[in-house]
Amino acid sequence: MTPALSDLIDRSRAAGRIADADVVAMRGEVYGADTVAPDEMAALLALDGVLAMRTPSWANFLYDAMSDAMLRQTDPQGYIDDGEAASVMQAMGAAPAVDGALGALARVIAEADAVPASLESYALAKAKAAVTSVGAVSAADVDMLRRLVFAGGGEGALGVTRAEADALFDINNACHEAANDPAWADFFGKAIADSLTAVSPFAAPSREQEKADEAWLTQKPTLGGFLGGMAKTPNVGGFVRDLPDILDPFRTEANEWVDANAAIDRDEAAAAEITDEEARWLVGRLSQSRLNDAERALIAALRVSAGPVSQLLQPLLVGAPQAPSPAVAAKAAPAQAAATPSDTPAAPVFGHRKAMPG
């Protein structure tokens, strides 16, 4: 870290605030080198934890620096390793801000191809703590939670896991009667319904497989190998056998996807069913008095997306959505109610480096 960057950080820490001019100056120092250094990243995240006021450009700067450091500076790009995750969690501190480091981290996780479970759990827990401490869900909170819950590189890929659904219910319970942003109800309803009725067909290849694929793509054929291939006796039988594929170049590719598509169809059909276990969990998590807007949006979403439904949910899904009756609640018990735990120059456009060679 340069002395100039260290001085900028110290002055912002003492002031307890950061302005656009400070962000411009810090960008110039960080991006004056070829890479975002680990000590620079740690110092910026630590600074965020003590700021009382943040300009919107601060979160964008943190996102640029974090995404470069974690996703673009090592090959294969897009993969966050355990060491990087541990360093970020240690540097962030107790209560990262939605309009600062936490919001930036959510954007990085949403962009990543693969994320360690530890970092995903950490970010979701911090997001839940940040929202529940305020007692109301803002539009910025919904945007952050959507990025985390539907992150393609997380445990559930593009689907919603039970742990994620529990966290969303915890937030809804804490903000049950608040004037939440209208986007919360729609997001909550669709996310919980997704956790009960959908499965993600997406799965990122492992880091090792991605490295192997990239190595294969970068291999250059040698002159000897090329001449050796020319000297071989033509395989007439193989040519005849492959003739259908030559005449229809997409035939082989289509055949390769037959089994995979069939497996996806089976998984989706199985996931669409709401089982008794899922019904017991849902009834246990819904309000036992009056459903709020988010829970009513969930019931509406389930009416559209669910396949076969457990009889335990019929009183909820038939007619207007109401709170579960005492009889339904008793029949569904024991329910699982787990809680997972001034005018200044505009910032110059730079960042998002390519991976460094070697």
mmCIF file of C-alpha atoms in Angstrom:
data_model
loop_
_atom_site.group_PDB
_atom_site.id
_atom_site.type_symbol
_atom_site.label_atom_id
_atom_site.label_comp_id
_atom_site.label_asym_id
_atom_site.label_seq_id
_atom_site.Cartn_x
_atom_site.Cartn_y
_atom_site.Cartn_z
ATOM 1 C CA MET A 1 0.000 0.000 0.000
ATOM 2 C CA THR A 2 1.357 3.405 -0.953
ATOM 3 C CA PRO A 3 1.987 6.097 1.698
ATOM 4 C CA ALA A 4 -0.526 8.332 -0.091
ATOM 5 C CA LEU A 5 -3.281 5.712 0.151
ATOM 6 C CA SER A 6 -2.460 5.069 3.793
ATOM 7 C CA ASP A 7 -2.741 8.803 4.501
ATOM 8 C CA LEU A 8 -6.085 9.041 2.674
ATOM 9 C CA ILE A 9 -7.459 6.135 4.692
ATOM 10 C CA ASP A 10 -6.221 7.611 7.983
ATOM 11 C CA ARG A 11 -7.835 10.980 7.238
ATOM 12 C CA SER A 12 -11.161 9.382 6.293
ATOM 13 C CA ARG A 13 -11.080 7.221 9.410
ATOM 14 C CA ALA A 14 -10.494 10.274 11.613
ATOM 15 C CA ALA A 15 -13.330 12.177 9.914
ATOM 16 C CA GLY A 16 -15.724 9.227 10.049
ATOM 17 C CA ARG A 17 -16.944 9.989 6.550
ATOM 18 C CA ILE A 18 -15.846 9.690 2.947
ATOM 19 C CA ALA A 19 -16.637 12.050 0.072
ATOM 20 C CA ASP A 20 -16.465 11.644 -3.705
ATOM 21 C CA ALA A 21 -13.125 13.469 -3.838
ATOM 22 C CA ASP A 22 -11.659 10.944 -1.395
ATOM 23 C CA VAL A 23 -12.911 8.068 -3.536
ATOM 24 C CA VAL A 24 -11.347 9.589 -6.649
ATOM 25 C CA ALA A 25 -8.005 9.953 -4.882
ATOM 26 C CA MET A 26 -8.108 6.396 -3.509
ATOM 27 C CA ARG A 27 -8.968 4.966 -6.915
ATOM 28 C CA GLY A 28 -5.927 6.678 -8.363
ATOM 29 C CA GLU A 29 -3.665 5.117 -5.741
ATOM 30 C CA VAL A 30 -5.135 1.599 -5.899
ATOM 31 C CA TYR A 31 -5.234 1.466 -9.690
ATOM 32 C CA GLY A 32 -1.790 3.000 -10.120
ATOM 33 C CA ALA A 33 -0.374 -0.521 -9.828
ATOM 34 C CA ASP A 34 -0.952 -3.683 -11.841
ATOM 35 C CA THR A 35 -3.023 -5.408 -9.166
ATOM 36 C CA VAL A 36 -5.190 -4.639 -6.157
ATOM 37 C CA ALA A 37 -2.903 -5.702 -3.321
ATOM 38 C CA PRO A 38 -4.287 -7.748 -0.390
ATOM 39 C CA ASP A 39 -3.211 -5.138 2.191
ATOM 40 C CA GLU A 40 -4.997 -2.416 0.204
ATOM 41 C CA MET A 41 -8.185 -4.453 0.100
ATOM 42 C CA ALA A 42 -8.024 -5.190 3.822
ATOM 43 C CA ALA A 43 -7.423 -1.532 4.679
ATOM 44 C CA LEU A 44 -10.368 -0.354 2.565
ATOM 45 C CA LEU A 45 -12.726 -2.892 4.127
ATOM 46 C CA ALA A 46 -11.542 -1.989 7.633
ATOM 47 C CA LEU A 47 -12.157 1.689 6.849
ATOM 48 C CA ASP A 48 -15.718 0.957 5.779
ATOM 49 C CA GLY A 49 -16.425 -0.475 9.206
ATOM 50 C CA VAL A 50 -15.789 2.839 10.990
ATOM 51 C CA LEU A 51 -17.478 5.242 8.569
ATOM 52 C CA ALA A 52 -20.616 7.027 9.717
ATOM 53 C CA MET A 53 -21.291 8.618 6.295
ATOM 54 C CA ARG A 54 -20.615 7.164 2.853
ATOM 55 C CA THR A 55 -21.010 8.649 -0.605
ATOM 56 C CA PRO A 56 -22.654 6.311 -3.146
ATOM 57 C CA SER A 57 -19.429 6.184 -5.173
ATOM 58 C CA TRP A 58 -17.703 4.496 -2.214
ATOM 59 C CA ALA A 59 -19.658 1.261 -2.577
ATOM 60 C CA ASN A 60 -18.972 1.230 -6.327
ATOM 61 C CA PHE A 61 -15.257 1.653 -5.659
ATOM 62 C CA LEU A 62 -15.272 -1.186 -3.134
ATOM 63 C CA TYR A 63 -17.091 -3.408 -5.612
ATOM 64 C CA ASP A 64 -14.572 -2.642 -8.377
ATOM 65 C CA ALA A 65 -11.606 -3.321 -6.110
ATOM 66 C CA MET A 66 -13.096 -6.476 -4.578
ATOM 67 C CA SER A 67 -14.207 -7.957 -7.883
ATOM 68 C CA ASP A 68 -10.782 -7.316 -9.415
ATOM 69 C CA ALA A 69 -8.923 -8.755 -6.419
ATOM 70 C CA MET A 70 -11.178 -11.788 -5.956
ATOM 71 C CA LEU A 71 -12.455 -12.617 -9.446
ATOM 72 C CA ARG A 72 -10.047 -11.315 -12.097
ATOM 73 C CA GLN A 73 -6.462 -11.367 -10.837
ATOM 74 C CA THR A 74 -6.028 -15.144 -10.733
ATOM 75 C CA ASP A 75 -6.898 -17.896 -13.180
ATOM 76 C CA PRO A 76 -9.428 -19.259 -13.674
ATOM 77 C CA GLN A 77 -11.343 -16.027 -13.362
ATOM 78 C CA GLY A 78 -14.612 -15.976 -11.450
ATOM 79 C CA TYR A 79 -13.625 -18.421 -8.691
ATOM 80 C CA ILE A 80 -13.240 -17.285 -5.049
ATOM 81 C CA ASP A 81 -11.014 -19.567 -2.978
ATOM 82 C CA ASP A 82 -11.157 -20.251 0.749
ATOM 83 C CA GLY A 83 -8.173 -18.017 1.494
ATOM 84 C CA GLU A 84 -9.690 -15.025 -0.259
ATOM 85 C CA ALA A 85 -12.987 -15.586 1.524
ATOM 86 C CA ALA A 86 -11.306 -15.811 4.929
ATOM 87 C CA SER A 87 -9.332 -12.608 4.332
ATOM 88 C CA VAL A 88 -12.453 -10.661 3.358
ATOM 89 C CA MET A 89 -14.485 -11.897 6.313
ATOM 90 C CA GLN A 90 -11.683 -11.021 8.733
ATOM 91 C CA ALA A 91 -11.230 -7.533 7.288
ATOM 92 C CA MET A 92 -14.930 -6.623 7.213
ATOM 93 C CA GLY A 93 -15.522 -6.672 10.927
ATOM 94 C CA ALA A 94 -18.704 -6.994 12.914
ATOM 95 C CA ALA A 95 -21.282 -4.959 10.995
ATOM 96 C CA PRO A 96 -20.490 -4.257 7.325
ATOM 97 C CA ALA A 97 -22.792 -1.647 5.805
ATOM 98 C CA VAL A 98 -25.432 -2.266 3.149
ATOM 99 C CA ASP A 99 -24.342 0.959 1.411
ATOM 100 C CA GLY A 100 -20.691 -0.025 1.717
ATOM 101 C CA ALA A 101 -18.759 -3.267 2.033
ATOM 102 C CA LEU A 102 -21.736 -5.594 2.478
ATOM 103 C CA GLY A 103 -23.544 -4.296 -0.585
ATOM 104 C CA ALA A 104 -20.318 -4.530 -2.578
ATOM 105 C CA LEU A 105 -19.719 -8.090 -1.392
ATOM 106 C CA ALA A 106 -23.220 -9.107 -2.458
ATOM 107 C CA ARG A 107 -22.472 -7.846 -5.984
ATOM 108 C CA VAL A 108 -19.212 -9.803 -6.075
ATOM 109 C CA ILE A 109 -20.900 -13.010 -4.901
ATOM 110 C CA ALA A 110 -23.643 -12.591 -7.506
ATOM 111 C CA GLU A 111 -21.002 -12.229 -10.224
ATOM 112 C CA ALA A 112 -18.798 -15.136 -9.144
ATOM 113 C CA ASP A 113 -18.857 -18.557 -10.775
ATOM 114 C CA ALA A 114 -18.132 -20.338 -7.497
ATOM 115 C CA VAL A 115 -18.174 -19.100 -3.892
ATOM 116 C CA PRO A 116 -17.066 -20.944 -0.717
ATOM 117 C CA ALA A 117 -20.002 -21.880 1.503
ATOM 118 C CA SER A 118 -18.366 -20.016 4.390
ATOM 119 C CA LEU A 119 -18.467 -16.694 2.538
ATOM 120 C CA GLU A 120 -22.016 -17.247 1.312
ATOM 121 C CA SER A 121 -23.219 -18.008 4.854
ATOM 122 C CA TYR A 122 -21.300 -15.041 6.267
ATOM 123 C CA ALA A 123 -22.788 -12.582 3.787
ATOM 124 C CA LEU A 124 -26.345 -13.854 4.306
ATOM 125 C CA ALA A 125 -26.006 -13.698 8.109
ATOM 126 C CA LYS A 126 -24.620 -10.155 7.971
ATOM 127 C CA ALA A 127 -27.381 -9.110 5.567
ATOM 128 C CA LYS A 128 -30.044 -10.505 7.893
ATOM 129 C CA ALA A 129 -28.474 -8.741 10.895
ATOM 130 C CA ALA A 130 -28.260 -5.433 9.024
ATOM 131 C CA VAL A 131 -31.908 -5.486 7.939
ATOM 132 C CA THR A 132 -33.414 -6.749 11.187
ATOM 133 C CA SER A 133 -31.466 -4.187 13.223
ATOM 134 C CA VAL A 134 -33.312 -1.441 11.331
ATOM 135 C CA GLY A 135 -36.666 -3.210 11.518
ATOM 136 C CA ALA A 136 -37.779 -2.457 7.955
ATOM 137 C CA VAL A 137 -36.761 -3.665 4.500
ATOM 138 C CA SER A 138 -35.598 -0.997 2.047
ATOM 139 C CA ALA A 139 -35.242 -1.207 -1.719
ATOM 140 C CA ALA A 140 -31.459 -1.437 -1.287
ATOM 141 C CA ASP A 141 -31.952 -4.345 1.122
ATOM 142 C CA VAL A 142 -34.109 -6.198 -1.402
ATOM 143 C CA ASP A 143 -31.502 -5.676 -4.118
ATOM 144 C CA MET A 144 -28.751 -7.013 -1.835
ATOM 145 C CA LEU A 145 -30.762 -10.022 -0.684
ATOM 146 C CA ARG A 146 -31.783 -10.892 -4.232
ATOM 147 C CA ARG A 147 -28.127 -10.949 -5.300
ATOM 148 C CA LEU A 148 -27.191 -13.224 -2.402
ATOM 149 C CA VAL A 149 -30.112 -15.633 -2.607
ATOM 150 C CA PHE A 150 -30.018 -16.095 -6.375
ATOM 151 C CA ALA A 151 -26.219 -16.126 -6.727
ATOM 152 C CA GLY A 152 -25.255 -18.689 -9.343
ATOM 153 C CA GLY A 153 -22.000 -19.589 -7.584
ATOM 154 C CA GLY A 154 -23.581 -20.378 -4.240
ATOM 155 C CA GLU A 155 -24.636 -23.679 -2.686
ATOM 156 C CA GLY A 156 -28.048 -23.694 -4.332
ATOM 157 C CA ALA A 157 -26.748 -22.252 -7.596
ATOM 158 C CA LEU A 158 -29.669 -20.217 -8.959
ATOM 159 C CA GLY A 159 -32.112 -21.965 -6.623
ATOM 160 C CA VAL A 160 -33.058 -21.061 -3.041
ATOM 161 C CA THR A 161 -31.832 -23.293 -0.216
ATOM 162 C CA ARG A 162 -33.671 -24.002 3.030
ATOM 163 C CA ALA A 163 -31.103 -21.928 4.952
ATOM 164 C CA GLU A 164 -31.721 -18.985 2.634
ATOM 165 C CA ALA A 165 -35.492 -19.382 2.970
ATOM 166 C CA ASP A 166 -35.187 -19.475 6.766
ATOM 167 C CA ALA A 167 -33.136 -16.265 6.716
ATOM 168 C CA LEU A 168 -35.793 -14.545 4.601
ATOM 169 C CA PHE A 169 -38.513 -15.666 7.020
ATOM 170 C CA ASP A 170 -36.457 -14.353 9.960
ATOM 171 C CA ILE A 171 -36.246 -10.971 8.214
ATOM 172 C CA ASN A 172 -39.967 -10.970 7.447
ATOM 173 C CA ASN A 173 -40.827 -11.818 11.037
ATOM 174 C CA ALA A 174 -38.627 -9.003 12.359
ATOM 175 C CA CYS A 175 -40.159 -6.525 9.882
ATOM 176 C CA HIS A 176 -43.682 -7.967 9.914
ATOM 177 C CA GLU A 177 -45.635 -4.761 10.570
ATOM 178 C CA ALA A 178 -43.103 -2.292 9.120
ATOM 179 C CA ALA A 179 -43.559 -0.076 6.057
ATOM 180 C CA ASN A 180 -41.334 -2.288 3.925
ATOM 181 C CA ASP A 181 -40.459 -1.408 0.347
ATOM 182 C CA PRO A 182 -43.093 -2.840 -2.037
ATOM 183 C CA ALA A 183 -40.399 -4.909 -3.769
ATOM 184 C CA TRP A 184 -39.945 -6.963 -0.596
ATOM 185 C CA ALA A 185 -43.283 -8.771 -0.815
ATOM 186 C CA ASP A 186 -42.776 -9.782 -4.441
ATOM 187 C CA PHE A 187 -39.203 -10.942 -3.858
ATOM 188 C CA PHE A 188 -40.059 -12.816 -0.663
ATOM 189 C CA GLY A 189 -43.022 -14.600 -2.185
ATOM 190 C CA LYS A 190 -41.153 -15.752 -5.267
ATOM 191 C CA ALA A 191 -38.001 -16.746 -3.373
ATOM 192 C CA ILE A 192 -39.803 -18.888 -0.776
ATOM 193 C CA ALA A 193 -41.991 -20.449 -3.456
ATOM 194 C CA ASP A 194 -38.822 -21.223 -5.426
ATOM 195 C CA SER A 195 -37.307 -22.953 -2.403
ATOM 196 C CA LEU A 196 -40.364 -25.230 -2.238
ATOM 197 C CA THR A 197 -41.127 -25.891 -5.900
ATOM 198 C CA ALA A 198 -38.017 -25.386 -8.046
ATOM 199 C CA VAL A 199 -34.545 -26.755 -8.557
ATOM 200 C CA SER A 200 -31.642 -25.089 -10.345
ATOM 201 C CA PRO A 201 -30.329 -26.960 -13.406
ATOM 202 C CA PHE A 202 -27.139 -24.885 -13.249
ATOM 203 C CA ALA A 203 -23.930 -26.127 -11.674
ATOM 204 C CA ALA A 204 -20.589 -24.444 -12.217
ATOM 205 C CA PRO A 205 -17.626 -26.723 -13.005
ATOM 206 C CA SER A 206 -15.049 -27.091 -10.277
ATOM 207 C CA ARG A 207 -12.029 -24.802 -10.221
ATOM 208 C CA GLU A 208 -9.821 -27.728 -11.236
ATOM 209 C CA GLN A 209 -12.059 -28.620 -14.176
ATOM 210 C CA GLU A 210 -12.147 -24.986 -15.302
ATOM 211 C CA LYS A 211 -8.337 -24.861 -15.184
ATOM 212 C CA ALA A 212 -8.106 -28.051 -17.242
ATOM 213 C CA ASP A 213 -10.560 -26.702 -19.821
ATOM 214 C CA GLU A 214 -8.639 -23.433 -20.140
ATOM 215 C CA ALA A 215 -5.333 -25.321 -20.500
ATOM 216 C CA TRP A 216 -6.802 -27.465 -23.293
ATOM 217 C CA LEU A 217 -8.082 -24.400 -25.141
ATOM 218 C CA THR A 218 -4.674 -22.744 -25.026
ATOM 219 C CA GLN A 219 -2.745 -25.752 -26.344
ATOM 220 C CA LYS A 220 -1.117 -25.168 -29.735
ATOM 221 C CA PRO A 221 -0.760 -28.114 -32.141
ATOM 222 C CA THR A 222 2.841 -28.924 -33.079
ATOM 223 C CA LEU A 223 4.077 -29.310 -36.667
ATOM 224 C CA GLY A 224 5.057 -32.927 -35.931
ATOM 225 C CA GLY A 225 1.615 -33.783 -34.669
ATOM 226 C CA PHE A 226 0.000 -32.162 -37.683
ATOM 227 C CA LEU A 227 2.239 -34.044 -40.173
ATOM 228 C CA GLY A 228 1.766 -37.268 -38.253
ATOM 229 C CA GLY A 229 -1.972 -36.955 -38.567
ATOM 230 C CA MET A 230 -1.659 -36.425 -42.328
ATOM 231 C CA ALA A 231 0.457 -39.585 -42.683
ATOM 232 C CA LYS A 232 -2.113 -41.878 -41.095
ATOM 233 C CA THR A 233 -4.136 -44.238 -43.276
ATOM 234 C CA PRO A 234 -7.625 -42.847 -43.848
ATOM 235 C CA ASN A 235 -10.283 -44.539 -41.721
ATOM 236 C CA VAL A 236 -12.938 -45.182 -44.369
ATOM 237 C CA GLY A 237 -15.159 -47.154 -42.009
ATOM 238 C CA GLY A 238 -15.076 -44.359 -39.468
ATOM 239 C CA PHE A 239 -15.929 -41.859 -42.194
ATOM 240 C CA VAL A 240 -19.009 -43.861 -43.194
ATOM 241 C CA ARG A 241 -20.063 -44.219 -39.575
ATOM 242 C CA ASP A 242 -19.682 -40.485 -38.960
ATOM 243 C CA LEU A 243 -21.386 -39.454 -42.217
ATOM 244 C CA PRO A 244 -24.745 -38.634 -40.533
ATOM 245 C CA ASP A 245 -22.931 -36.291 -38.156
ATOM 246 C CA ILE A 246 -21.055 -34.680 -41.046
ATOM 247 C CA LEU A 247 -24.286 -34.054 -42.946
ATOM 248 C CA ASP A 248 -26.043 -32.800 -39.794
ATOM 249 C CA PRO A 249 -23.365 -31.105 -37.639
ATOM 250 C CA PHE A 250 -25.824 -30.385 -34.801
ATOM 251 C CA ARG A 251 -26.982 -34.016 -34.493
ATOM 252 C CA THR A 252 -24.259 -35.113 -32.078
ATOM 253 C CA GLU A 253 -24.656 -32.062 -29.883
ATOM 254 C CA ALA A 254 -28.403 -32.616 -29.674
ATOM 255 C CA ASN A 255 -27.940 -36.284 -28.753
ATOM 256 C CA GLU A 256 -25.473 -35.375 -26.006
ATOM 257 C CA TRP A 257 -28.137 -33.276 -24.299
ATOM 258 C CA VAL A 258 -30.918 -35.882 -24.395
ATOM 259 C CA ASP A 259 -30.030 -37.566 -21.101
ATOM 260 C CA ALA A 260 -29.133 -34.285 -19.388
ATOM 261 C CA ASN A 261 -32.436 -32.680 -20.408
ATOM 262 C CA ALA A 262 -34.371 -35.733 -19.258
ATOM 263 C CA ALA A 263 -32.643 -35.573 -15.860
ATOM 264 C CA ILE A 264 -33.489 -31.879 -15.542
ATOM 265 C CA ASP A 265 -37.129 -32.588 -16.369
ATOM 266 C CA ARG A 266 -37.269 -35.313 -13.697
ATOM 267 C CA ASP A 267 -35.667 -33.057 -11.083
ATOM 268 C CA GLU A 268 -38.026 -30.192 -11.866
ATOM 269 C CA ALA A 269 -41.098 -32.437 -11.647
ATOM 270 C CA ALA A 270 -39.955 -33.822 -8.297
ATOM 271 C CA ALA A 271 -39.188 -30.372 -6.899
ATOM 272 C CA ALA A 272 -42.601 -28.970 -7.919
ATOM 273 C CA GLU A 273 -44.332 -31.242 -5.404
ATOM 274 C CA ILE A 274 -44.765 -29.804 -1.907
ATOM 275 C CA THR A 275 -44.263 -32.673 0.511
ATOM 276 C CA ASP A 276 -45.623 -33.082 4.021
ATOM 277 C CA GLU A 277 -42.197 -32.192 5.428
ATOM 278 C CA GLU A 278 -42.095 -28.978 3.406
ATOM 279 C CA ALA A 279 -45.688 -28.188 4.436
ATOM 280 C CA ARG A 280 -44.851 -28.607 8.123
ATOM 281 C CA TRP A 281 -41.840 -26.314 7.739
ATOM 282 C CA LEU A 282 -43.904 -23.679 5.914
ATOM 283 C CA VAL A 283 -46.805 -23.675 8.384
ATOM 284 C CA GLY A 284 -44.322 -23.419 11.233
ATOM 285 C CA ARG A 285 -42.703 -20.376 9.673
ATOM 286 C CA LEU A 286 -45.841 -18.474 8.689
ATOM 287 C CA SER A 287 -47.358 -15.979 11.120
ATOM 288 C CA GLN A 288 -49.813 -17.619 13.484
ATOM 289 C CA SER A 289 -51.968 -14.473 13.626
ATOM 290 C CA ARG A 290 -52.330 -12.306 10.511
ATOM 291 C CA LEU A 291 -50.315 -12.826 7.332
ATOM 292 C CA ASN A 292 -48.535 -9.727 6.070
ATOM 293 C CA ASP A 293 -48.138 -8.609 2.448
ATOM 294 C CA ALA A 294 -45.024 -10.733 1.891
ATOM 295 C CA GLU A 295 -46.688 -13.906 3.171
ATOM 296 C CA ARG A 296 -49.798 -13.280 1.076
ATOM 297 C CA ALA A 297 -47.524 -12.846 -1.957
ATOM 298 C CA LEU A 298 -46.001 -16.219 -1.102
ATOM 299 C CA ILE A 299 -49.383 -17.940 -1.033
ATOM 300 C CA ALA A 300 -50.258 -16.371 -4.387
ATOM 301 C CA ALA A 301 -46.953 -17.558 -5.859
ATOM 302 C CA LEU A 302 -47.491 -21.101 -4.595
ATOM 303 C CA ARG A 303 -50.905 -21.271 -6.236
ATOM 304 C CA VAL A 304 -49.207 -20.616 -9.564
ATOM 305 C CA SER A 305 -45.971 -22.600 -9.251
ATOM 306 C CA ALA A 306 -46.733 -25.620 -7.120
ATOM 307 C CA GLY A 307 -47.369 -29.106 -8.465
ATOM 308 C CA PRO A 308 -48.959 -31.752 -6.219
ATOM 309 C CA VAL A 309 -49.448 -30.212 -2.775
ATOM 310 C CA SER A 310 -49.555 -31.786 0.674
ATOM 311 C CA GLN A 311 -53.031 -31.892 2.187
ATOM 312 C CA LEU A 312 -51.639 -29.917 5.108
ATOM 313 C CA LEU A 313 -51.529 -26.817 2.894
ATOM 314 C CA GLN A 314 -54.980 -27.097 1.340
ATOM 315 C CA PRO A 315 -56.596 -24.654 3.824
ATOM 316 C CA LEU A 316 -54.023 -22.054 2.797
ATOM 317 C CA LEU A 317 -54.087 -22.561 -0.950
ATOM 318 C CA VAL A 318 -57.871 -22.768 -1.389
ATOM 319 C CA GLY A 319 -59.654 -19.411 -1.285
ATOM 320 C CA ALA A 320 -58.238 -16.173 0.084
ATOM 321 C CA PRO A 321 -54.934 -16.639 1.896
ATOM 322 C CA GLN A 322 -55.430 -16.402 5.650
ATOM 323 C CA ALA A 323 -53.353 -17.221 8.689
ATOM 324 C CA PRO A 324 -53.097 -20.965 9.335
ATOM 325 C CA SER A 325 -55.910 -22.159 11.550
ATOM 326 C CA PRO A 326 -55.074 -23.664 14.973
ATOM 327 C CA ALA A 327 -56.131 -27.078 13.658
ATOM 328 C CA VAL A 328 -53.785 -26.872 10.670
ATOM 329 C CA ALA A 329 -50.966 -25.568 12.844
ATOM 330 C CA ALA A 330 -51.463 -28.396 15.357
ATOM 331 C CA LYS A 331 -51.603 -31.027 12.619
ATOM 332 C CA ALA A 332 -48.420 -29.677 11.045
ATOM 333 C CA ALA A 333 -46.483 -29.615 14.335
ATOM 334 C CA PRO A 334 -43.741 -30.123 15.205
ATOM 335 C CA ALA A 335 -42.729 -27.401 12.794
ATOM 336 C CA GLN A 336 -39.210 -26.377 12.002
ATOM 337 C CA ALA A 337 -38.740 -22.720 12.896
ATOM 338 C CA ALA A 338 -34.963 -22.572 12.743
ATOM 339 C CA ALA A 339 -33.194 -19.249 12.443
ATOM 340 C CA THR A 340 -29.833 -19.470 10.742
ATOM 341 C CA PRO A 341 -28.441 -17.397 12.142
ATOM 342 C CA SER A 342 -20.631 18.859 -1.901
ATOM 343 C CA ASP A 343 -19.590 19.286 -5.571
ATOM 344 C CA THR A 344 -16.582 17.228 -6.435
ATOM 345 C CA PRO A 345 -15.087 15.786 -9.613
ATOM 346 C CA ALA A 346 -16.643 12.605 -10.927
ATOM 347 C CA ALA A 347 -14.747 9.381 -10.357
ATOM 348 C CA PRO A 348 -12.615 8.346 -13.334
ATOM 349 C CA VAL A 349 -13.528 5.127 -15.045
ATOM 350 C CA PHE A 350 -10.903 2.500 -14.431
ATOM 351 C CA GLY A 351 -10.797 -0.916 -12.873
ATOM 352 C CA HIS A 352 -11.936 -4.405 -13.839
ATOM 353 C CA ARG A 353 -8.559 -5.667 -14.944
ATOM 354 C CA LYS A 354 -7.934 -8.826 -16.858
ATOM 355 C CA ALA A 355 -6.154 -11.659 -15.096
ATOM 356 C CA MET A 356 -2.435 -11.099 -14.829
ATOM 357 C CA PRO A 357 -0.251 -13.439 -16.938
ATOM 358 C CA GLY A 358 1.722 -16.195 -15.297
#
